Coordinates of C-alpha atoms in Angstrom, one line a residue:
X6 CA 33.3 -25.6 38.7
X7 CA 35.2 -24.0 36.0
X8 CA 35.0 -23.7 32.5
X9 CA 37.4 -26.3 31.7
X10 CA 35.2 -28.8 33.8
X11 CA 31.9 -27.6 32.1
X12 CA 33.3 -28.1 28.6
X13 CA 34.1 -31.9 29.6
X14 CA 30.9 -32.4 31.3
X15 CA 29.2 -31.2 28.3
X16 CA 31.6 -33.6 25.9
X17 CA 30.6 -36.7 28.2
X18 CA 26.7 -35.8 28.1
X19 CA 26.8 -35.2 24.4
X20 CA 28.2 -38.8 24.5
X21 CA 26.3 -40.6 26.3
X22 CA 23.3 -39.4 24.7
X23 CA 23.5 -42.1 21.9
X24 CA 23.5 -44.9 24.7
X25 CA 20.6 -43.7 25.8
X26 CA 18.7 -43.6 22.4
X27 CA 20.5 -46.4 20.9
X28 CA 19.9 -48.7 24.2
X29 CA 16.5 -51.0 23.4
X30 CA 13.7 -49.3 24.6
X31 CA 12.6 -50.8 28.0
X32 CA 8.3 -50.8 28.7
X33 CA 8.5 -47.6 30.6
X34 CA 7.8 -43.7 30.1
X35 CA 11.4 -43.5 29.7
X36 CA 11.3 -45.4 26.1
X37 CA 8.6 -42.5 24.6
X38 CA 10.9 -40.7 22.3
X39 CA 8.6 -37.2 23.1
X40 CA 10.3 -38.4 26.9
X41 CA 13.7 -38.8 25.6
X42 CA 13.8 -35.6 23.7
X43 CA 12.2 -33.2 27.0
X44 CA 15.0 -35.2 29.0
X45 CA 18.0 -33.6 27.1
X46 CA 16.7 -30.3 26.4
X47 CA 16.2 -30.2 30.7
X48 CA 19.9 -31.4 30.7
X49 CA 21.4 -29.3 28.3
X50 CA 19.6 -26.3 30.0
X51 CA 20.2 -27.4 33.5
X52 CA 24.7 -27.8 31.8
X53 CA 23.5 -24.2 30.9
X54 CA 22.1 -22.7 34.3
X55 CA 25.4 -24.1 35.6
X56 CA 27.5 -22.3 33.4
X57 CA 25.7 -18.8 34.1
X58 CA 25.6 -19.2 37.9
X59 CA 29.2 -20.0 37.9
X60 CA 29.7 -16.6 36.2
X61 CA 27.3 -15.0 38.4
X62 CA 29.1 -15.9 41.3
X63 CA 32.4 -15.2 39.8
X64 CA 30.8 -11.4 39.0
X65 CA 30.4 -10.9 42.9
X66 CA 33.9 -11.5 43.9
X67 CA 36.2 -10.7 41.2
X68 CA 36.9 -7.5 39.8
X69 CA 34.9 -6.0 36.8
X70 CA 38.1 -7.2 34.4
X71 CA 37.5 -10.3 35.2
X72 CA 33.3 -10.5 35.4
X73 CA 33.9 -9.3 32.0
X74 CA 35.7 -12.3 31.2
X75 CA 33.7 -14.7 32.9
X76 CA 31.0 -13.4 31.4
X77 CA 32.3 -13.8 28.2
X78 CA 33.6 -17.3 28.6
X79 CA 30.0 -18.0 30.1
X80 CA 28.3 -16.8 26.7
X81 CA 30.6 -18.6 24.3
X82 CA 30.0 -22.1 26.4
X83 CA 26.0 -21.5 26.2
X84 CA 26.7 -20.9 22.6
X85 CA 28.1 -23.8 22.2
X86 CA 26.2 -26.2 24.0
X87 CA 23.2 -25.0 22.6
X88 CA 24.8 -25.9 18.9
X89 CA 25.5 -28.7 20.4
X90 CA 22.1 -29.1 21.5
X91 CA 20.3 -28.3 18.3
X92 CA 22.3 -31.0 16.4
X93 CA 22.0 -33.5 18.9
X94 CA 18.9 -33.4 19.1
X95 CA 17.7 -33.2 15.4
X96 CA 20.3 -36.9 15.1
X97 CA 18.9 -38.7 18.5
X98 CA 15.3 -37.2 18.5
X99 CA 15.3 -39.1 14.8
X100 CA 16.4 -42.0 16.0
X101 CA 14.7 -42.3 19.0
X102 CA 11.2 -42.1 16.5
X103 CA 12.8 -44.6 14.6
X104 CA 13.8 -47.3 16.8
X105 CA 10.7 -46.8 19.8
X106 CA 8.3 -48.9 19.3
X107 CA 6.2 -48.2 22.1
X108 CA 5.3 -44.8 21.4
X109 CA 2.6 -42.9 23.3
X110 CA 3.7 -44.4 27.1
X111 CA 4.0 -41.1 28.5
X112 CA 1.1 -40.1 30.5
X113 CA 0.2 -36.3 30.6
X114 CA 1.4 -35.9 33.9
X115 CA 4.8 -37.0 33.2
X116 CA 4.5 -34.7 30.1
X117 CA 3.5 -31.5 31.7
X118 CA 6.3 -31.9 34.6
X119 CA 9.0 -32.5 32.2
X120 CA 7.6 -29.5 30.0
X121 CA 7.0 -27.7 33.7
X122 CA 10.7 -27.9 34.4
X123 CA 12.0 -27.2 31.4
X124 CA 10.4 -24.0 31.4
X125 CA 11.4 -23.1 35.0
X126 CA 14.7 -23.6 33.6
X127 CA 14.6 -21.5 30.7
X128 CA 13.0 -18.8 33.7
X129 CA 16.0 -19.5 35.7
X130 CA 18.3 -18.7 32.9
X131 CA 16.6 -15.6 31.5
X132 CA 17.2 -14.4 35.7
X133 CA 20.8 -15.3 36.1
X134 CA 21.1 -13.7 32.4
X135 CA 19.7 -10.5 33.9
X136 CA 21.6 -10.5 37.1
X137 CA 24.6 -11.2 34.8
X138 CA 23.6 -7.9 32.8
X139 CA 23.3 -5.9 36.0
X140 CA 26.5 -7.1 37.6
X141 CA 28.9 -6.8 34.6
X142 CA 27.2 -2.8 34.0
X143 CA 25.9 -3.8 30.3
X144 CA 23.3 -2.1 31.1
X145 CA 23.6 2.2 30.6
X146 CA 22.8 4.2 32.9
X147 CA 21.4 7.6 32.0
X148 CA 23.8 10.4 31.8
X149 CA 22.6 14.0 33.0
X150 CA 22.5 16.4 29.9
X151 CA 26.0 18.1 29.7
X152 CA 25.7 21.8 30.2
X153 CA 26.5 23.9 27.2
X154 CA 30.1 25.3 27.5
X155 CA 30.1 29.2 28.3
X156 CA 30.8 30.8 24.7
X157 CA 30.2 28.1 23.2
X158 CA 27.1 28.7 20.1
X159 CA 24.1 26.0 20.4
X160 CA 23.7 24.5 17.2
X161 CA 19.9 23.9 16.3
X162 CA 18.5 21.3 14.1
X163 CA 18.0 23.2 11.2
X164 CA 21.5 23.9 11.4
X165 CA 22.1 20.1 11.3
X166 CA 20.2 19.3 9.0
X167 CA 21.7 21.6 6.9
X168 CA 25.5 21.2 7.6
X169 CA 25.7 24.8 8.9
X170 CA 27.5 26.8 11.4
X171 CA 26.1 30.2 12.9
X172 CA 28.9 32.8 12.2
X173 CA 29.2 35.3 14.8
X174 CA 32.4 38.0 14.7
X175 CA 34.9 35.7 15.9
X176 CA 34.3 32.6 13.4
X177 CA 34.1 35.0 10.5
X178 CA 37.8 35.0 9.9
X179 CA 37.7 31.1 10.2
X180 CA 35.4 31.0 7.0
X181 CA 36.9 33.4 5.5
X182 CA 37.9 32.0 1.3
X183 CA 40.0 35.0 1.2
X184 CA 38.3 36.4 -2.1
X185 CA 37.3 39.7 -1.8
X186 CA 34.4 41.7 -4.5
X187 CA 34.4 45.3 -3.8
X188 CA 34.2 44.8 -0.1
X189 CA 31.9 41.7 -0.1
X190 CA 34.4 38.8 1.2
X191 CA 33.3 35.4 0.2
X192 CA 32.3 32.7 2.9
X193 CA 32.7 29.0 3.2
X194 CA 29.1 28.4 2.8
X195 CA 29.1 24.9 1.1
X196 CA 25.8 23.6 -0.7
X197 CA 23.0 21.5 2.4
X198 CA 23.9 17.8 2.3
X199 CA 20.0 17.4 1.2
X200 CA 20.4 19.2 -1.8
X201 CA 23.6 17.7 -2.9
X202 CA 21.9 13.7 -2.4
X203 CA 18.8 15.5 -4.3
X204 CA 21.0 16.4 -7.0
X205 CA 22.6 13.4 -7.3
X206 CA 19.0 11.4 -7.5
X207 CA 18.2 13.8 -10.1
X208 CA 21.3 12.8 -12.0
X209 CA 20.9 9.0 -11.4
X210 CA 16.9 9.5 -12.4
X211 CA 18.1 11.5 -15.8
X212 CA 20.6 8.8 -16.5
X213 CA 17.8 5.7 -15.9
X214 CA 14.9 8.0 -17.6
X215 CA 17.4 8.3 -21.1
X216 CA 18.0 4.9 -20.7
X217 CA 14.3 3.2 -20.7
X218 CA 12.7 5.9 -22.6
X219 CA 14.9 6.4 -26.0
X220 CA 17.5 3.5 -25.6
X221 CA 16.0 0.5 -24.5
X222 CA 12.5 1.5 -24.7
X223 CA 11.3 -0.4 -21.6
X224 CA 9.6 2.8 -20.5
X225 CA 7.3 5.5 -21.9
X226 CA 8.7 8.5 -22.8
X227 CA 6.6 12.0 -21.7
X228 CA 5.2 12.4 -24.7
X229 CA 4.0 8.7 -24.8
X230 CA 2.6 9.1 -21.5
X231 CA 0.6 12.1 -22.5
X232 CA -0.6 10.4 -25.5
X233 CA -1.9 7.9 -23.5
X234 CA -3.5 10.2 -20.9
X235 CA -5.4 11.6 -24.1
X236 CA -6.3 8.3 -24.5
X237 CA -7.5 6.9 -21.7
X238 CA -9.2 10.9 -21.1
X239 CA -10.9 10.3 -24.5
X240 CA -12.5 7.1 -23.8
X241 CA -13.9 8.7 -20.6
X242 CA -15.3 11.1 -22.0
X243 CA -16.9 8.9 -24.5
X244 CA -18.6 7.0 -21.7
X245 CA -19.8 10.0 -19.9
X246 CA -21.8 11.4 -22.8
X247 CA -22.9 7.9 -23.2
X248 CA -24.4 8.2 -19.9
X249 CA -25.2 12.0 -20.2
X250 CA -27.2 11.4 -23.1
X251 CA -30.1 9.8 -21.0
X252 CA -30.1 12.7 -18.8
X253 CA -31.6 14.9 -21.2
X254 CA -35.5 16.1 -20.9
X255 CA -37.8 19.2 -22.4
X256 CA -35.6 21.8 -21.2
X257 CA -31.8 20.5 -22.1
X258 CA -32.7 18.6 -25.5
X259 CA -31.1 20.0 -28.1
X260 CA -31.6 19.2 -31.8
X261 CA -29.8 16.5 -33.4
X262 CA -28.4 16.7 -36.8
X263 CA -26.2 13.4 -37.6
X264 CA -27.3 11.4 -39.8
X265 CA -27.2 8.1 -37.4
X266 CA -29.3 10.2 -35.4
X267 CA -31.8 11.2 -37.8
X268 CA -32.2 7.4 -39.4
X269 CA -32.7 5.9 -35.7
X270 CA -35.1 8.9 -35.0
X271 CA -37.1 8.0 -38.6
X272 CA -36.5 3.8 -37.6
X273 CA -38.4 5.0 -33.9
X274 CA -41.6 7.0 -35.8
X275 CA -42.0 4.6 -38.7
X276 CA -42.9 1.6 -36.0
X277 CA -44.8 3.4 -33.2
X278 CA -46.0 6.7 -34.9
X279 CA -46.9 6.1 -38.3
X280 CA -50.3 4.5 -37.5
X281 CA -51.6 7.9 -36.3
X282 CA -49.5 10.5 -38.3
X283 CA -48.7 8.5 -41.2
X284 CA -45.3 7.0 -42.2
X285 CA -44.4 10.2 -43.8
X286 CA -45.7 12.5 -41.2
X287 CA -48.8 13.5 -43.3
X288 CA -51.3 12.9 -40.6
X289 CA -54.1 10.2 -40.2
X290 CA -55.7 10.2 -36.9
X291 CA -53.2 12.6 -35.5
X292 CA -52.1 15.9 -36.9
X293 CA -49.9 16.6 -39.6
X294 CA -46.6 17.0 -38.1
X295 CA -44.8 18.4 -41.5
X296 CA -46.6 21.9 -42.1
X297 CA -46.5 25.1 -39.6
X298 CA -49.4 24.5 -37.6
X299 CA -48.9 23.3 -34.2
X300 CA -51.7 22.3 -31.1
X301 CA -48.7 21.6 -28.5
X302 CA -45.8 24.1 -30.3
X303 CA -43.6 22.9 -32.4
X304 CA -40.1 23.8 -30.7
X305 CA -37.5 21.0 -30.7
X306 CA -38.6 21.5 -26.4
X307 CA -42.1 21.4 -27.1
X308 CA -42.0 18.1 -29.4
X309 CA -40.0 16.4 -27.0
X310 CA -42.3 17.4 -23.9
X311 CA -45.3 15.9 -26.3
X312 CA -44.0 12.5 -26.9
X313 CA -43.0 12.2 -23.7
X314 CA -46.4 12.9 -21.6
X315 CA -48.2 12.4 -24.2
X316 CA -52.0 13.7 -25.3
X317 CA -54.4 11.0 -23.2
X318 CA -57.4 13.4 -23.6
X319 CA -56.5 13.2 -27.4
X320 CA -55.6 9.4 -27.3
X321 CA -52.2 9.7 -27.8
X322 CA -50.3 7.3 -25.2
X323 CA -47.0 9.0 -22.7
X324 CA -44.1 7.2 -24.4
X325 CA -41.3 8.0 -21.3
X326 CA -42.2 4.0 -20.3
X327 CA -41.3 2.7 -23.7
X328 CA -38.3 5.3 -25.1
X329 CA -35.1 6.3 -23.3
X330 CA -34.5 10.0 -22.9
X331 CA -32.4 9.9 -25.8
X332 CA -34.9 8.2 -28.3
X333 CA -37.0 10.6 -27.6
X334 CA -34.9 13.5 -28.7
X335 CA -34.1 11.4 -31.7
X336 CA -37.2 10.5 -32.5
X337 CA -38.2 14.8 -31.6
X338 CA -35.4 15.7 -33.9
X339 CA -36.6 13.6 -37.0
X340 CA -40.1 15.2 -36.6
X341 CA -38.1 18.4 -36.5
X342 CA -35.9 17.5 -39.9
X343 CA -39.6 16.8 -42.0
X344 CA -41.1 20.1 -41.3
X345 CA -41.4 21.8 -45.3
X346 CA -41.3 17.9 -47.0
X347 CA -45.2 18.4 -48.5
X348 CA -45.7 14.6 -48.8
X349 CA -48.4 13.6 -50.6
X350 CA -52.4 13.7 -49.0
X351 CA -51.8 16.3 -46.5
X352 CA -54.3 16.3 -43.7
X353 CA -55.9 19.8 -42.9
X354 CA -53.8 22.0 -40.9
X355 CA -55.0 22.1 -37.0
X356 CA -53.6 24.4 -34.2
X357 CA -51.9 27.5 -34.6
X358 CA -48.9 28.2 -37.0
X359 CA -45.5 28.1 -35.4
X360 CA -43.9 31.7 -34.9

């Protein structure tokens, strides 16, 4: 069977497939369209195994010039009958769907022996395919390592990567640029491929940078980016102190002197510590906390430490449960700010006078 012969048998099948799917559909498995469509795959692969063992068989008696041939010849015809193939089958596969009424005869077992020998044929085809490979020498075969020619310098592959030769006595006068400077003769020493594409990229990068940044202004310049770096630094830092500031306790609080500060501080004692010291600080039940006497010291520290824990033995309640760190030095730092003011109706002074 030649090629010639293949190439008509294939025509004739390709025709005849629309008898088959045009015919009416007789009360068989034959009339499933899922049938109809497994039957020409197996065909056109079966057209196909002929093709390849034809070659195969050509390949063990004629000479590598023509395996080579055959071979070829054998790929273009399975190229083409499976284009064939594909558009056949989309056309007749549709109209098999169409015109089949009596879809769903095929049993299983009929389904799994067509889809059974279908895939033995694709098996048979990937083997004859490999055979094919073998026979025709596609397939490389692994050359020994040629020795390294006697005199001959070994170039490593730094010196590849680089584009460089090592110069040894008798190469000098080959890269010799015939410029001599008071006895030091100049080389052919051109610039490393990787630092010429770097430079390049640096050029192209300048080129787009200018472009974005100060012509079309699609990009931010570096000075835009660093203004925004401040930025987005500043808010940070905002946040942190936020959060810092309820870190503080009796040995980090330090006094505070802002005015927001203050007024929050004065907002704090007015509701929960004017019942016992008075609303300006002048003592009732509690001391008077705007002269120079103290019981518990009278240190920003100290003041802080007191509202926090508290007096119970004295009545006065630990107010850590009810104020955030940060109340509490505000509320400590507008006791601190009253010391001196001399409201009106002092109580007595009690405790010891602050050093």
């Amino acid at each position: 069977m030649n090629i010639r012969s293949l190439l008509i048998l294939t025509a004739g099948t390709l025709a005849g497939v629309p008898t088959l799917a045009s015919g009416k559909p007789q009360p068989s498995e034959l009339a499933d369209p899922v049938a109809l469509v497994l039957l020409i795959i197996a065909g056109f692969l079966l057209i196909a195994i002929a093709v390849l063992a034809n070659a195969v068989m050509g390949a063990m008696d004629i000479f590598r010039e023509r395996m080579k041939k055959d071979a070829g010849k054998a790929m273009i015809t399975i190229g083409v009958i499976m284009l064939a193939m594909s558009g056949a089958l989309k056309a007749h596969a549709a109209d098999a769907l169409v015109e089949a009424p009596t879809s769903g005869i095929l049993s299983k077992t009929s389904l799994w022996t067509l889809v059974s020998v279908i895939l033995l044929e694709i098996l048979v085809i990937i083997s004859l395919l490999f055979t094919l490979k073998h026979l025709v020498g596609i397939q490389r075969k692994r050359r020994p390592k040629k020795a390294p020619v006697a005199g001959k310098p070994r170039i490593t592959w730094l010196e590849k990567l680089n584009n460089t030769k090592t110069v040894d006595a008798a190469s000098e006068a080959e890269q010799d640029m015939g410029h001599d400077y008071d006895g030091i003769r100049e080389l052919n020493n051109p610039t490393p491929p990787w630092w010429k594409w770097g430079f390049y990229f640096s050029i192209a990068f300048a080129v787009v940078y200018l472009w974005r940044g100060y012509v079309s202004g699609t990009a931010p310049t570096q000075l835009e980016e660093l203004a925004m770096a401040e930025q987005k630094a500043a808010a940070a830092k905002a946040e942190f102190l936020k959060n810092a500031a309820n870190n503080v306790d009796e040995n980090t609080v330090k006094m505070l002197t802002s005015a927001d500060d203050l007024a929050a501080g004065q907002k704090l004692f007015t509701s929960n510590c004017a019942p016992c010291h008075g609303p300006q600080g002048q003592g009732v039940v509690g001391p008077n906390l705007t002269d120079e006497y103290w019981l518990h010291g009278g240190r920003i520290n100290d003041v802080f430490k007191t509202i926090k824990y508290g007096v119970p033995e004295k009545g006065m309640k630990a107010w850590q449960e009810d104020f955030s760190p940060r109340q509490i030095a505000m509320l400590a730092s507008y006791i601190e700010s009253i010391k001196g003011s001399n409201p009106p109706n002092p109580k007595a002074p009690q405790g010891e006078k602050e050093q």
